[in-house]
mmCIF file with all atom_site columns, C-alpha atoms in Angstrom:
data_model
loop_
_atom_site.group_PDB
_atom_site.id
_atom_site.type_symbol
_atom_site.label_atom_id
_atom_site.label_alt_id
_atom_site.label_comp_id
_atom_site.label_asym_id
_atom_site.label_entity_id
_atom_site.label_seq_id
_atom_site.pdbx_PDB_ins_code
_atom_site.Cartn_x
_atom_site.Cartn_y
_atom_site.Cartn_z
_atom_site.occupancy
_atom_site.B_iso_or_equiv
_atom_site.pdbx_formal_charge
_atom_site.auth_seq_id
_atom_site.auth_comp_id
_atom_site.auth_asym_id
_atom_site.auth_atom_id
_atom_site.pdbx_PDB_model_num
ATOM 1   C CA . MET X 1 1   ? 120.608 100.076 116.482 1.00 0.00 ? 1   MET X CA 1
ATOM 2   C CA . THR X 1 2   ? 116.712 101.997 114.742 1.00 0.00 ? 2   THR X CA 1
ATOM 3   C CA . ASP X 1 3   ? 115.917 100.774 110.987 1.00 0.00 ? 3   ASP X CA 1
ATOM 4   C CA . PHE X 1 4   ? 114.867 103.853 109.321 1.00 0.00 ? 4   PHE X CA 1
ATOM 5   C CA . PRO X 1 5   ? 113.733 105.122 107.489 1.00 0.00 ? 5   PRO X CA 1
ATOM 6   C CA . ARG X 1 6   ? 110.714 105.794 110.386 1.00 0.00 ? 6   ARG X CA 1
ATOM 7   C CA . TYR X 1 7   ? 106.980 106.637 110.045 1.00 0.00 ? 7   TYR X CA 1
ATOM 8   C CA . ALA X 1 8   ? 104.563 108.038 112.749 1.00 0.00 ? 8   ALA X CA 1
ATOM 9   C CA . ILE X 1 9   ? 100.825 109.855 112.060 1.00 0.00 ? 9   ILE X CA 1
ATOM 10  C CA . TYR X 1 10  ? 100.938 112.489 113.037 1.00 0.00 ? 10  TYR X CA 1
ATOM 11  C CA . TYR X 1 11  ? 98.491  115.803 113.289 1.00 0.00 ? 11  TYR X CA 1
ATOM 12  C CA . ALA X 1 12  ? 99.338  118.376 111.618 1.00 0.00 ? 12  ALA X CA 1
ATOM 13  C CA . PRO X 1 13  ? 97.633  121.689 110.526 1.00 0.00 ? 13  PRO X CA 1
ATOM 14  C CA . ALA X 1 14  ? 97.250  121.560 106.368 1.00 0.00 ? 14  ALA X CA 1
ATOM 15  C CA . ALA X 1 15  ? 100.451 123.909 105.513 1.00 0.00 ? 15  ALA X CA 1
ATOM 16  C CA . ASP X 1 16  ? 98.746  126.940 104.016 1.00 0.00 ? 16  ASP X CA 1
ATOM 17  C CA . ALA X 1 17  ? 96.112  127.572 107.877 1.00 0.00 ? 17  ALA X CA 1
ATOM 18  C CA . PRO X 1 18  ? 97.767  129.523 110.375 1.00 0.00 ? 18  PRO X CA 1
ATOM 19  C CA . LEU X 1 19  ? 98.449  127.089 112.676 1.00 0.00 ? 19  LEU X CA 1
ATOM 20  C CA . ALA X 1 20  ? 100.076 125.615 110.979 1.00 0.00 ? 20  ALA X CA 1
ATOM 21  C CA . ARG X 1 21  ? 102.602 128.720 109.634 1.00 0.00 ? 21  ARG X CA 1
ATOM 22  C CA . PHE X 1 22  ? 102.487 128.975 113.064 1.00 0.00 ? 22  PHE X CA 1
ATOM 23  C CA . GLY X 1 23  ? 104.772 125.939 114.768 1.00 0.00 ? 23  GLY X CA 1
ATOM 24  C CA . ALA X 1 24  ? 106.675 126.164 111.505 1.00 0.00 ? 24  ALA X CA 1
ATOM 25  C CA . SER X 1 25  ? 108.046 129.641 112.322 1.00 0.00 ? 25  SER X CA 1
ATOM 26  C CA . LEU X 1 26  ? 108.731 128.799 116.290 1.00 0.00 ? 26  LEU X CA 1
ATOM 27  C CA . LEU X 1 27  ? 110.489 125.534 115.307 1.00 0.00 ? 27  LEU X CA 1
ATOM 28  C CA . GLY X 1 28  ? 112.607 127.379 112.151 1.00 0.00 ? 28  GLY X CA 1
ATOM 29  C CA . TYR X 1 29  ? 111.226 123.883 111.142 1.00 0.00 ? 29  TYR X CA 1
ATOM 30  C CA . ASP X 1 30  ? 108.838 123.036 107.955 1.00 0.00 ? 30  ASP X CA 1
ATOM 31  C CA . ALA X 1 31  ? 107.709 120.001 107.886 1.00 0.00 ? 31  ALA X CA 1
ATOM 32  C CA . TRP X 1 32  ? 106.079 120.170 104.600 1.00 0.00 ? 32  TRP X CA 1
ATOM 33  C CA . VAL X 1 33  ? 108.718 121.262 102.091 1.00 0.00 ? 33  VAL X CA 1
ATOM 34  C CA . GLY X 1 34  ? 111.830 120.014 104.742 1.00 0.00 ? 34  GLY X CA 1
ATOM 35  C CA . CYS X 1 35  ? 113.587 123.523 105.152 1.00 0.00 ? 35  CYS X CA 1
ATOM 36  C CA . GLY X 1 36  ? 114.171 125.108 107.301 1.00 0.00 ? 36  GLY X CA 1
ATOM 37  C CA . LEU X 1 37  ? 112.941 129.419 108.376 1.00 0.00 ? 37  LEU X CA 1
ATOM 38  C CA . ASP X 1 38  ? 113.745 132.396 109.822 1.00 0.00 ? 38  ASP X CA 1
ATOM 39  C CA . PHE X 1 39  ? 113.103 132.293 113.923 1.00 0.00 ? 39  PHE X CA 1
ATOM 40  C CA . PRO X 1 40  ? 110.692 135.683 114.282 1.00 0.00 ? 40  PRO X CA 1
ATOM 41  C CA . ARG X 1 41  ? 113.065 138.514 115.054 1.00 0.00 ? 41  ARG X CA 1
ATOM 42  C CA . GLU X 1 42  ? 110.791 139.918 118.050 1.00 0.00 ? 42  GLU X CA 1
ATOM 43  C CA . ILE X 1 43  ? 111.163 136.046 119.378 1.00 0.00 ? 43  ILE X CA 1
ATOM 44  C CA . THR X 1 44  ? 114.827 135.990 118.861 1.00 0.00 ? 44  THR X CA 1
ATOM 45  C CA . ASP X 1 45  ? 115.598 139.426 120.809 1.00 0.00 ? 45  ASP X CA 1
ATOM 46  C CA . ALA X 1 46  ? 113.895 138.418 123.493 1.00 0.00 ? 46  ALA X CA 1
ATOM 47  C CA . VAL X 1 47  ? 115.263 134.602 124.184 1.00 0.00 ? 47  VAL X CA 1
ATOM 48  C CA . PRO X 1 48  ? 118.547 134.207 122.299 1.00 0.00 ? 48  PRO X CA 1
ATOM 49  C CA . ASP X 1 49  ? 118.987 130.602 122.969 1.00 0.00 ? 49  ASP X CA 1
ATOM 50  C CA . TRP X 1 50  ? 115.750 129.971 120.966 1.00 0.00 ? 50  TRP X CA 1
ATOM 51  C CA . SER X 1 51  ? 117.283 127.699 118.553 1.00 0.00 ? 51  SER X CA 1
ATOM 52  C CA . GLU X 1 52  ? 118.720 125.872 121.413 1.00 0.00 ? 52  GLU X CA 1
ATOM 53  C CA . LEU X 1 53  ? 115.101 125.700 122.816 1.00 0.00 ? 53  LEU X CA 1
ATOM 54  C CA . THR X 1 54  ? 113.772 123.982 119.963 1.00 0.00 ? 54  THR X CA 1
ATOM 55  C CA . ALA X 1 55  ? 116.195 121.606 118.438 1.00 0.00 ? 55  ALA X CA 1
ATOM 56  C CA . ASP X 1 56  ? 114.281 119.232 120.038 1.00 0.00 ? 56  ASP X CA 1
ATOM 57  C CA . ALA X 1 57  ? 111.082 119.883 118.396 1.00 0.00 ? 57  ALA X CA 1
ATOM 58  C CA . ARG X 1 58  ? 113.080 120.874 114.911 1.00 0.00 ? 58  ARG X CA 1
ATOM 59  C CA . LYS X 1 59  ? 114.097 117.099 114.192 1.00 0.00 ? 59  LYS X CA 1
ATOM 60  C CA . TYR X 1 60  ? 110.365 116.312 114.297 1.00 0.00 ? 60  TYR X CA 1
ATOM 61  C CA . GLY X 1 61  ? 108.774 119.571 113.102 1.00 0.00 ? 61  GLY X CA 1
ATOM 62  C CA . PHE X 1 62  ? 105.396 120.915 114.677 1.00 0.00 ? 62  PHE X CA 1
ATOM 63  C CA . HIS X 1 63  ? 103.016 118.097 114.977 1.00 0.00 ? 63  HIS X CA 1
ATOM 64  C CA . ALA X 1 64  ? 100.943 116.090 117.952 1.00 0.00 ? 64  ALA X CA 1
ATOM 65  C CA . THR X 1 65  ? 101.164 112.705 117.313 1.00 0.00 ? 65  THR X CA 1
ATOM 66  C CA . LEU X 1 66  ? 99.332  109.952 116.885 1.00 0.00 ? 66  LEU X CA 1
ATOM 67  C CA . LYS X 1 67  ? 100.987 106.875 116.259 1.00 0.00 ? 67  LYS X CA 1
ATOM 68  C CA . ALA X 1 68  ? 104.371 108.274 117.722 1.00 0.00 ? 68  ALA X CA 1
ATOM 69  C CA . PRO X 1 69  ? 107.511 106.781 115.172 1.00 0.00 ? 69  PRO X CA 1
ATOM 70  C CA . PHE X 1 70  ? 108.379 102.949 114.044 1.00 0.00 ? 70  PHE X CA 1
ATOM 71  C CA . ALA X 1 71  ? 110.139 101.674 111.720 1.00 0.00 ? 71  ALA X CA 1
ATOM 72  C CA . LEU X 1 72  ? 108.297 99.700  108.783 1.00 0.00 ? 72  LEU X CA 1
ATOM 73  C CA . ALA X 1 73  ? 107.736 95.879  110.101 1.00 0.00 ? 73  ALA X CA 1
ATOM 74  C CA . ASP X 1 74  ? 109.145 93.098  108.159 1.00 0.00 ? 74  ASP X CA 1
ATOM 75  C CA . ALA X 1 75  ? 107.264 92.725  104.192 1.00 0.00 ? 75  ALA X CA 1
ATOM 76  C CA . ARG X 1 76  ? 104.990 95.335  104.734 1.00 0.00 ? 76  ARG X CA 1
ATOM 77  C CA . THR X 1 77  ? 106.226 99.125  102.253 1.00 0.00 ? 77  THR X CA 1
ATOM 78  C CA . GLU X 1 78  ? 106.353 102.568 102.571 1.00 0.00 ? 78  GLU X CA 1
ATOM 79  C CA . ALA X 1 79  ? 102.994 102.224 99.679  1.00 0.00 ? 79  ALA X CA 1
ATOM 80  C CA . GLU X 1 80  ? 100.878 100.201 101.098 1.00 0.00 ? 80  GLU X CA 1
ATOM 81  C CA . LEU X 1 81  ? 101.973 102.635 104.830 1.00 0.00 ? 81  LEU X CA 1
ATOM 82  C CA . CYS X 1 82  ? 100.348 104.962 102.187 1.00 0.00 ? 82  CYS X CA 1
ATOM 83  C CA . GLU X 1 83  ? 97.269  103.046 101.337 1.00 0.00 ? 83  GLU X CA 1
ATOM 84  C CA . ALA X 1 84  ? 96.533  102.686 105.148 1.00 0.00 ? 84  ALA X CA 1
ATOM 85  C CA . CYS X 1 85  ? 96.609  105.957 105.957 1.00 0.00 ? 85  CYS X CA 1
ATOM 86  C CA . ALA X 1 86  ? 94.138  106.619 102.627 1.00 0.00 ? 86  ALA X CA 1
ATOM 87  C CA . ASP X 1 87  ? 91.494  104.077 104.168 1.00 0.00 ? 87  ASP X CA 1
ATOM 88  C CA . PHE X 1 88  ? 91.592  105.019 107.233 1.00 0.00 ? 88  PHE X CA 1
ATOM 89  C CA . ALA X 1 89  ? 91.183  108.998 106.429 1.00 0.00 ? 89  ALA X CA 1
ATOM 90  C CA . ALA X 1 90  ? 87.737  107.458 104.224 1.00 0.00 ? 90  ALA X CA 1
ATOM 91  C CA . THR X 1 91  ? 86.509  105.647 106.673 1.00 0.00 ? 91  THR X CA 1
ATOM 92  C CA . PRO X 1 92  ? 83.813  108.016 108.395 1.00 0.00 ? 92  PRO X CA 1
ATOM 93  C CA . ARG X 1 93  ? 83.906  108.692 111.842 1.00 0.00 ? 93  ARG X CA 1
ATOM 94  C CA . THR X 1 94  ? 83.940  111.843 114.329 1.00 0.00 ? 94  THR X CA 1
ATOM 95  C CA . ILE X 1 95  ? 85.703  114.776 114.157 1.00 0.00 ? 95  ILE X CA 1
ATOM 96  C CA . PRO X 1 96  ? 87.567  115.375 117.150 1.00 0.00 ? 96  PRO X CA 1
ATOM 97  C CA . LEU X 1 97  ? 86.939  119.736 117.636 1.00 0.00 ? 97  LEU X CA 1
ATOM 98  C CA . ILE X 1 98  ? 88.980  121.260 120.631 1.00 0.00 ? 98  ILE X CA 1
ATOM 99  C CA . ARG X 1 99  ? 89.320  125.284 121.884 1.00 0.00 ? 99  ARG X CA 1
ATOM 100 C CA . PRO X 1 100 ? 93.632  125.212 121.222 1.00 0.00 ? 100 PRO X CA 1
ATOM 101 C CA . VAL X 1 101 ? 95.116  126.746 124.431 1.00 0.00 ? 101 VAL X CA 1
ATOM 102 C CA . VAL X 1 102 ? 99.144  127.759 124.816 1.00 0.00 ? 102 VAL X CA 1
ATOM 103 C CA . GLU X 1 103 ? 99.980  126.379 128.319 1.00 0.00 ? 103 GLU X CA 1
ATOM 104 C CA . ALA X 1 104 ? 102.714 123.797 130.050 1.00 0.00 ? 104 ALA X CA 1
ATOM 105 C CA . ILE X 1 105 ? 102.841 120.541 129.628 1.00 0.00 ? 105 ILE X CA 1
ATOM 106 C CA . SER X 1 106 ? 105.200 118.140 131.836 1.00 0.00 ? 106 SER X CA 1
ATOM 107 C CA . GLY X 1 107 ? 107.468 121.368 131.985 1.00 0.00 ? 107 GLY X CA 1
ATOM 108 C CA . PHE X 1 108 ? 107.443 121.542 128.415 1.00 0.00 ? 108 PHE X CA 1
ATOM 109 C CA . ILE X 1 109 ? 104.934 124.444 125.461 1.00 0.00 ? 109 ILE X CA 1
ATOM 110 C CA . ALA X 1 110 ? 102.698 123.458 123.550 1.00 0.00 ? 110 ALA X CA 1
ATOM 111 C CA . VAL X 1 111 ? 99.301  123.797 121.338 1.00 0.00 ? 111 VAL X CA 1
ATOM 112 C CA . ILE X 1 112 ? 97.026  121.607 123.333 1.00 0.00 ? 112 ILE X CA 1
ATOM 113 C CA . PRO X 1 113 ? 93.925  120.828 124.056 1.00 0.00 ? 113 PRO X CA 1
ATOM 114 C CA . GLY X 1 114 ? 91.389  123.382 126.481 1.00 0.00 ? 114 GLY X CA 1
ATOM 115 C CA . GLU X 1 115 ? 89.462  120.813 127.950 1.00 0.00 ? 115 GLU X CA 1
ATOM 116 C CA . ALA X 1 116 ? 88.431  117.586 128.012 1.00 0.00 ? 116 ALA X CA 1
ATOM 117 C CA . SER X 1 117 ? 87.785  115.337 124.941 1.00 0.00 ? 117 SER X CA 1
ATOM 118 C CA . PRO X 1 118 ? 86.820  112.325 124.316 1.00 0.00 ? 118 PRO X CA 1
ATOM 119 C CA . ALA X 1 119 ? 86.572  112.681 120.701 1.00 0.00 ? 119 ALA X CA 1
ATOM 120 C CA . LEU X 1 120 ? 90.073  113.027 120.050 1.00 0.00 ? 120 LEU X CA 1
ATOM 121 C CA . GLN X 1 121 ? 90.601  110.436 122.328 1.00 0.00 ? 121 GLN X CA 1
ATOM 122 C CA . GLU X 1 122 ? 88.910  107.978 120.786 1.00 0.00 ? 122 GLU X CA 1
ATOM 123 C CA . PHE X 1 123 ? 90.345  109.435 117.457 1.00 0.00 ? 123 PHE X CA 1
ATOM 124 C CA . ALA X 1 124 ? 94.754  108.607 118.957 1.00 0.00 ? 124 ALA X CA 1
ATOM 125 C CA . ALA X 1 125 ? 93.191  104.749 120.180 1.00 0.00 ? 125 ALA X CA 1
ATOM 126 C CA . ALA X 1 126 ? 91.793  104.575 117.126 1.00 0.00 ? 126 ALA X CA 1
ATOM 127 C CA . CYS X 1 127 ? 94.507  106.150 114.616 1.00 0.00 ? 127 CYS X CA 1
ATOM 128 C CA . VAL X 1 128 ? 97.021  103.131 117.385 1.00 0.00 ? 128 VAL X CA 1
ATOM 129 C CA . LEU X 1 129 ? 95.276  100.713 116.237 1.00 0.00 ? 129 LEU X CA 1
ATOM 130 C CA . ALA X 1 130 ? 94.929  101.355 113.005 1.00 0.00 ? 130 ALA X CA 1
ATOM 131 C CA . PHE X 1 131 ? 98.477  101.149 112.350 1.00 0.00 ? 131 PHE X CA 1
ATOM 132 C CA . GLU X 1 132 ? 99.638  98.643  114.826 1.00 0.00 ? 132 GLU X CA 1
ATOM 133 C CA . PRO X 1 133 ? 100.636 96.135  111.988 1.00 0.00 ? 133 PRO X CA 1
ATOM 134 C CA . PHE X 1 134 ? 103.440 98.447  111.009 1.00 0.00 ? 134 PHE X CA 1
ATOM 135 C CA . ARG X 1 135 ? 105.004 98.570  113.445 1.00 0.00 ? 135 ARG X CA 1
ATOM 136 C CA . ALA X 1 136 ? 108.457 96.728  113.570 1.00 0.00 ? 136 ALA X CA 1
ATOM 137 C CA . PRO X 1 137 ? 108.604 95.535  116.923 1.00 0.00 ? 137 PRO X CA 1
ATOM 138 C CA . MET X 1 138 ? 111.286 97.909  119.619 1.00 0.00 ? 138 MET X CA 1
ATOM 139 C CA . THR X 1 139 ? 114.477 97.319  119.480 1.00 0.00 ? 139 THR X CA 1
ATOM 140 C CA . PRO X 1 140 ? 116.410 96.146  123.518 1.00 0.00 ? 140 PRO X CA 1
ATOM 141 C CA . ASN X 1 141 ? 118.293 99.876  123.374 1.00 0.00 ? 141 ASN X CA 1
ATOM 142 C CA . ASP X 1 142 ? 114.930 101.427 122.009 1.00 0.00 ? 142 ASP X CA 1
ATOM 143 C CA . ARG X 1 143 ? 112.654 99.658  124.871 1.00 0.00 ? 143 ARG X CA 1
ATOM 144 C CA . ALA X 1 144 ? 115.888 100.690 126.939 1.00 0.00 ? 144 ALA X CA 1
ATOM 145 C CA . ARG X 1 145 ? 116.252 104.771 126.133 1.00 0.00 ? 145 ARG X CA 1
ATOM 146 C CA . ARG X 1 146 ? 112.187 104.724 126.776 1.00 0.00 ? 146 ARG X CA 1
ATOM 147 C CA . LYS X 1 147 ? 113.657 104.329 130.445 1.00 0.00 ? 147 LYS X CA 1
ATOM 148 C CA . PRO X 1 148 ? 110.948 101.899 131.174 1.00 0.00 ? 148 PRO X CA 1
ATOM 149 C CA . GLU X 1 149 ? 111.869 102.199 134.562 1.00 0.00 ? 149 GLU X CA 1
ATOM 150 C CA . LEU X 1 150 ? 111.067 105.966 134.985 1.00 0.00 ? 150 LEU X CA 1
ATOM 151 C CA . MET X 1 151 ? 106.838 104.929 133.644 1.00 0.00 ? 151 MET X CA 1
ATOM 152 C CA . THR X 1 152 ? 104.283 103.877 135.846 1.00 0.00 ? 152 THR X CA 1
ATOM 153 C CA . PRO X 1 153 ? 102.971 99.903  135.636 1.00 0.00 ? 153 PRO X CA 1
ATOM 154 C CA . ARG X 1 154 ? 100.586 100.923 132.568 1.00 0.00 ? 154 ARG X CA 1
ATOM 155 C CA . GLN X 1 155 ? 102.864 102.798 130.675 1.00 0.00 ? 155 GLN X CA 1
ATOM 156 C CA . ARG X 1 156 ? 105.658 101.010 130.666 1.00 0.00 ? 156 ARG X CA 1
ATOM 157 C CA . GLU X 1 157 ? 102.234 97.737  128.891 1.00 0.00 ? 157 GLU X CA 1
ATOM 158 C CA . HIS X 1 158 ? 101.689 100.425 126.673 1.00 0.00 ? 158 HIS X CA 1
ATOM 159 C CA . LEU X 1 159 ? 105.528 100.472 125.795 1.00 0.00 ? 159 LEU X CA 1
ATOM 160 C CA . ASP X 1 160 ? 105.295 96.979  125.123 1.00 0.00 ? 160 ASP X CA 1
ATOM 161 C CA . ARG X 1 161 ? 101.949 96.493  123.899 1.00 0.00 ? 161 ARG X CA 1
ATOM 162 C CA . TRP X 1 162 ? 101.876 100.108 121.157 1.00 0.00 ? 162 TRP X CA 1
ATOM 163 C CA . GLY X 1 163 ? 106.106 100.505 120.903 1.00 0.00 ? 163 GLY X CA 1
ATOM 164 C CA . TYR X 1 164 ? 104.649 103.864 123.428 1.00 0.00 ? 164 TYR X CA 1
ATOM 165 C CA . GLN X 1 165 ? 103.593 104.972 126.714 1.00 0.00 ? 165 GLN X CA 1
ATOM 166 C CA . TYR X 1 166 ? 101.449 107.579 126.054 1.00 0.00 ? 166 TYR X CA 1
ATOM 167 C CA . VAL X 1 167 ? 99.333  106.565 123.889 1.00 0.00 ? 167 VAL X CA 1
ATOM 168 C CA . MET X 1 168 ? 95.295  104.860 125.523 1.00 0.00 ? 168 MET X CA 1
ATOM 169 C CA . GLU X 1 169 ? 94.650  106.376 127.941 1.00 0.00 ? 169 GLU X CA 1
ATOM 170 C CA . ASP X 1 170 ? 98.125  108.226 129.128 1.00 0.00 ? 170 ASP X CA 1
ATOM 171 C CA . PHE X 1 171 ? 97.506  109.850 125.440 1.00 0.00 ? 171 PHE X CA 1
ATOM 172 C CA . ARG X 1 172 ? 97.958  114.045 125.671 1.00 0.00 ? 172 ARG X CA 1
ATOM 173 C CA . PHE X 1 173 ? 97.028  116.187 122.719 1.00 0.00 ? 173 PHE X CA 1
ATOM 174 C CA . HIS X 1 174 ? 99.199  118.859 122.756 1.00 0.00 ? 174 HIS X CA 1
ATOM 175 C CA . MET X 1 175 ? 101.927 120.133 119.685 1.00 0.00 ? 175 MET X CA 1
ATOM 176 C CA . THR X 1 176 ? 104.462 120.244 121.418 1.00 0.00 ? 176 THR X CA 1
ATOM 177 C CA . LEU X 1 177 ? 106.687 125.016 120.963 1.00 0.00 ? 177 LEU X CA 1
ATOM 178 C CA . THR X 1 178 ? 109.893 124.431 123.369 1.00 0.00 ? 178 THR X CA 1
ATOM 179 C CA . CYS X 1 179 ? 111.762 122.160 125.325 1.00 0.00 ? 179 CYS X CA 1
ATOM 180 C CA . ARG X 1 180 ? 111.188 121.256 128.638 1.00 0.00 ? 180 ARG X CA 1
ATOM 181 C CA . LEU X 1 181 ? 111.999 124.188 130.616 1.00 0.00 ? 181 LEU X CA 1
ATOM 182 C CA . SER X 1 182 ? 112.522 125.602 134.375 1.00 0.00 ? 182 SER X CA 1
ATOM 183 C CA . ASP X 1 183 ? 109.453 127.252 135.910 1.00 0.00 ? 183 ASP X CA 1
ATOM 184 C CA . GLU X 1 184 ? 111.789 130.431 136.058 1.00 0.00 ? 184 GLU X CA 1
ATOM 185 C CA . ARG X 1 185 ? 112.500 130.204 132.430 1.00 0.00 ? 185 ARG X CA 1
ATOM 186 C CA . ARG X 1 186 ? 109.050 128.466 131.399 1.00 0.00 ? 186 ARG X CA 1
ATOM 187 C CA . ARG X 1 187 ? 106.812 132.516 133.187 1.00 0.00 ? 187 ARG X CA 1
ATOM 188 C CA . PRO X 1 188 ? 107.940 134.656 130.425 1.00 0.00 ? 188 PRO X CA 1
ATOM 189 C CA . ILE X 1 189 ? 108.033 132.597 126.940 1.00 0.00 ? 189 ILE X CA 1
ATOM 190 C CA . LEU X 1 190 ? 105.298 131.382 128.147 1.00 0.00 ? 190 LEU X CA 1
ATOM 191 C CA . ALA X 1 191 ? 103.599 134.862 128.111 1.00 0.00 ? 191 ALA X CA 1
ATOM 192 C CA . MET X 1 192 ? 105.236 135.820 125.012 1.00 0.00 ? 192 MET X CA 1
ATOM 193 C CA . LEU X 1 193 ? 104.088 132.493 123.005 1.00 0.00 ? 193 LEU X CA 1
ATOM 194 C CA . GLN X 1 194 ? 100.346 133.539 124.152 1.00 0.00 ? 194 GLN X CA 1
ATOM 195 C CA . ARG X 1 195 ? 100.363 136.949 123.446 1.00 0.00 ? 195 ARG X CA 1
ATOM 196 C CA . ARG X 1 196 ? 101.194 135.386 119.760 1.00 0.00 ? 196 ARG X CA 1
ATOM 197 C CA . PHE X 1 197 ? 99.159  132.989 119.146 1.00 0.00 ? 197 PHE X CA 1
ATOM 198 C CA . ALA X 1 198 ? 96.521  135.046 120.358 1.00 0.00 ? 198 ALA X CA 1
ATOM 199 C CA . ALA X 1 199 ? 96.837  136.756 117.812 1.00 0.00 ? 199 ALA X CA 1
ATOM 200 C CA . LEU X 1 200 ? 95.961  133.573 115.385 1.00 0.00 ? 200 LEU X CA 1
ATOM 201 C CA . GLU X 1 201 ? 92.367  134.341 116.846 1.00 0.00 ? 201 GLU X CA 1
ATOM 202 C CA . ILE X 1 202 ? 91.017  130.390 117.021 1.00 0.00 ? 202 ILE X CA 1
ATOM 203 C CA . ALA X 1 203 ? 89.036  129.415 118.658 1.00 0.00 ? 203 ALA X CA 1
ATOM 204 C CA . THR X 1 204 ? 88.189  126.003 117.661 1.00 0.00 ? 204 THR X CA 1
ATOM 205 C CA . LEU X 1 205 ? 90.511  123.919 115.923 1.00 0.00 ? 205 LEU X CA 1
ATOM 206 C CA . ALA X 1 206 ? 89.312  120.866 113.883 1.00 0.00 ? 206 ALA X CA 1
ATOM 207 C CA . ILE X 1 207 ? 91.770  117.256 114.468 1.00 0.00 ? 207 ILE X CA 1
ATOM 208 C CA . GLU X 1 208 ? 90.159  117.126 110.453 1.00 0.00 ? 208 GLU X CA 1
ATOM 209 C CA . ARG X 1 209 ? 93.851  115.292 108.079 1.00 0.00 ? 209 ARG X CA 1
ATOM 210 C CA . ILE X 1 210 ? 96.240  112.875 109.068 1.00 0.00 ? 210 ILE X CA 1
ATOM 211 C CA . ALA X 1 211 ? 99.655  113.109 108.500 1.00 0.00 ? 211 ALA X CA 1
ATOM 212 C CA . LEU X 1 212 ? 102.376 110.492 107.249 1.00 0.00 ? 212 LEU X CA 1
ATOM 213 C CA . PHE X 1 213 ? 106.050 111.944 108.707 1.00 0.00 ? 213 PHE X CA 1
ATOM 214 C CA . ARG X 1 214 ? 108.686 109.350 107.394 1.00 0.00 ? 214 ARG X CA 1
ATOM 215 C CA . GLN X 1 215 ? 113.062 110.163 108.414 1.00 0.00 ? 215 GLN X CA 1
ATOM 216 C CA . LEU X 1 216 ? 115.793 108.639 106.755 1.00 0.00 ? 216 LEU X CA 1
ATOM 217 C CA . GLY X 1 217 ? 118.257 108.731 109.347 1.00 0.00 ? 217 GLY X CA 1
ATOM 218 C CA . ALA X 1 218 ? 119.052 109.851 113.075 1.00 0.00 ? 218 ALA X CA 1
ATOM 219 C CA . SER X 1 219 ? 120.337 113.195 111.984 1.00 0.00 ? 219 SER X CA 1
ATOM 220 C CA . SER X 1 220 ? 116.813 113.486 110.088 1.00 0.00 ? 220 SER X CA 1
ATOM 221 C CA . ARG X 1 221 ? 114.841 115.398 110.105 1.00 0.00 ? 221 ARG X CA 1
ATOM 222 C CA . PHE X 1 222 ? 110.606 114.086 109.984 1.00 0.00 ? 222 PHE X CA 1
ATOM 223 C CA . SER X 1 223 ? 109.409 115.518 107.010 1.00 0.00 ? 223 SER X CA 1
ATOM 224 C CA . ILE X 1 224 ? 105.707 115.560 105.561 1.00 0.00 ? 224 ILE X CA 1
ATOM 225 C CA . ILE X 1 225 ? 105.133 112.968 102.270 1.00 0.00 ? 225 ILE X CA 1
ATOM 226 C CA . GLY X 1 226 ? 101.791 111.929 102.843 1.00 0.00 ? 226 GLY X CA 1
ATOM 227 C CA . SER X 1 227 ? 99.181  114.266 104.093 1.00 0.00 ? 227 SER X CA 1
ATOM 228 C CA . TRP X 1 228 ? 95.457  112.872 104.308 1.00 0.00 ? 228 TRP X CA 1
ATOM 229 C CA . PRO X 1 229 ? 91.728  114.529 104.609 1.00 0.00 ? 229 PRO X CA 1
ATOM 230 C CA . ILE X 1 230 ? 89.323  112.891 107.794 1.00 0.00 ? 230 ILE X CA 1
ATOM 231 C CA . THR X 1 231 ? 85.807  111.233 106.323 1.00 0.00 ? 231 THR X CA 1
ATOM 232 C CA . GLY X 1 232 ? 83.532  112.820 108.469 1.00 0.00 ? 232 GLY X CA 1
ATOM 233 C CA . LYS X 1 233 ? 80.023  111.386 109.866 1.00 0.00 ? 233 LYS X CA 1
#
């Protein structure tokens, strides 16, 4: 059985940023304040089952995974994890810049980089390494739920080493907006979301902060309990 609370290190735009409002409104949940939001009327008029299509993403809040959810290792505390987040953010490092686009990724619709970013890959890997000492080992049930039989050999190695398969070479930055959709359903929804995103006129996005999310129980949504701006170099 998974232990709670669980924590995750995510990228989340600042609470008042247009991208944060875009994502929160589409998911119907604001992780900054931990409360539900009404969906845009245009969305629910066009897609009546929008709430169902975003149910899984809503549980986690609008984010990009850097260190996937984990229970705290024995003898580690939330206060120590917060201190480690502050230390990580205070260490000068290159702040990745991406051109964000709304596209399909593995059948989902998400905000992703328009081009590959070595700096972003390096940043994500640094997060995985820095916060690994805080992660409790996976339970056998947790591992089984990840369905390792469907992974590549390298992904299984990542799962067993880091508790999550999509890290290091297999990391793909994405801020999820929907569940996995069939091609037929995805095309019109993708076009609609691309139009809404284009209206924000976000030419570049700096991945300039980390956020600590916490989930109190299996039925709870993740919420933000701390955010730290990255010190650039």
